[in-house]
Amino acid sequence: MGKPLHFNAFVMNTASHIHHGQWRRPDAGQTEFNDIDTWVDLAQKLEAAKFDAMFFADVSGLYGDADADFDVYAHEGLQIPSNDPTVLLGALAVKTEHIGLALTSNVVQNHPFNFARQVSTLDHISRGRIAWNIVTGMQDNGARNFGLSRLTDHAERYEWAAEYVDVAYKLWEGSWDEGALLKDKERGVFSDPSKIHKIYHQGPRYRVEGPHLPSPSPQRTPLLYQAGSSASGRAFAARNAEAVFIMAPSPEIAALQIADTRRQAVEAGRRPEDIKFFQGLSFVIGGTEEEARAKEKYYDGFVSIDGYLAHSAIVDKTGRVYPAGTPLSEVDTNTRKGTEWVSRHIIDREPVVGDLAWLQARNSRIVGTPEQIADRLEQWQAAGVDGINVINWVIPGSFEEFADQVLPVLRARGLAQREYAGGPLRQKLFGAPLLNERHPAARYRGAFTDGSASWEESAAVVPAARP
């Protein structure tokens, strides 16, 4: 019997997330993404199937050239219109009991003080089932939507993210001591002020006094996801992430990415097992291989090449989109990094920008019978993958097929959980509800108990985390 893999449903509060054109299918329910019943129904089906979590992607702007027309995105429904997953998770939290709920939020779109408060509130509502996918943004249009002239330099965005999480860690882990919340009706003391602290954070971008307004939630800090595959992204994940979402084109390349990140985690004082890796995959399932190939042909009949090309567009340092035939070796971009892995996958010629669309459309799918799919997932697990982000073609059908046809085979092999473990999401995945002591956020526990009462005195309590 194998070790169980973890399974997330990788979704977005929009009509066309990853597989563009599929919303046109008669059985595609994602066109009704504005309807809360679409998501409540899906969440409850996923929970019945014992998925570990629903993982919501998000963006804060349009892809591509911010000065060009955006007709293709509107025509394709390509992440416009889209809605805020943070709000949606509050509704799903009260309609489910066990499944994790992961949101994506980038450092541009929300001040860390306000974001930390929102996440603590969601973690209270869900009784400890919230995860945060930490991203830095990758669209010039998204940066402009928050008052910037253009997207901040890639390396600087990760420095920004380092300070952003530092503020959040101080609020979640250091502002309230254990036992601060009393709710003592007899003495008339709701909270012990000696155990609640201002953080007096001072950094290049933020000046936050505190204290954190919510009391500690079941996890304090949400489970921490990260999805960057660039050198900067992997270094950030090694220091901060508990789960990393990858889209490797093969198990062999996944093994290289995973090994590199785990090596850096050890260098940062953590352990290799402190991070779980989730590979993004979609599935075409048939009772026979012939049936699966016929279904694949049907799915491909709805594929929008324009949608895939627009989604994978890369812009140069001036914000202009590179033509599809541009060799990746000539690409110099401030937005999407990490494309060096493509060069390790395409070895018979020089890879070009258009290959990114091809890889997104074709290489993240497994086609076959449930048994063949299980065989392939064992290969991904052997490469070091701990879980799968299941990418849908349609909602809810893709997840229903996976739950009804593939999960029973996986369970028979010991590769999927039969029941949920108890406790908050982190406890389900790692065995304890709180971050372990090796995580950089843990250094803020008890760091503000010395009675410091000014910016000058408190600024040196714990140095800000540096990238």
Coordinates of C-alpha atoms in Angstrom, one line a residue, residues 7 19 281-285 299 364-367 373 377 388-391 393 398 401-402 406:
F7 CA -5.9 16.3 -3.5
H19 CA -8.7 25.2 -20.0
L281 CA -2.9 18.1 -13.5
S282 CA -6.1 17.6 -15.5
F283 CA -7.7 14.2 -16.4
V284 CA -9.6 12.7 -19.3
I285 CA -11.1 9.5 -17.9
Y299 CA -12.6 18.1 -25.3
S364 CA -0.7 19.0 -17.8
R365 CA -3.3 16.3 -18.7
I366 CA -3.4 12.5 -18.1
V367 CA -5.6 10.5 -20.4
I373 CA -4.2 7.3 -14.2
L377 CA 0.1 9.4 -10.3
I388 CA -2.3 16.9 -6.9
N389 CA -4.1 20.1 -7.8
V390 CA -6.9 18.7 -9.9
I391 CA -7.6 21.1 -12.8
W393 CA -12.4 21.0 -17.7
S398 CA -14.6 16.9 -14.0
E401 CA -15.7 11.9 -12.6
F402 CA -12.5 12.0 -10.7
V406 CA -10.3 7.5 -10.0

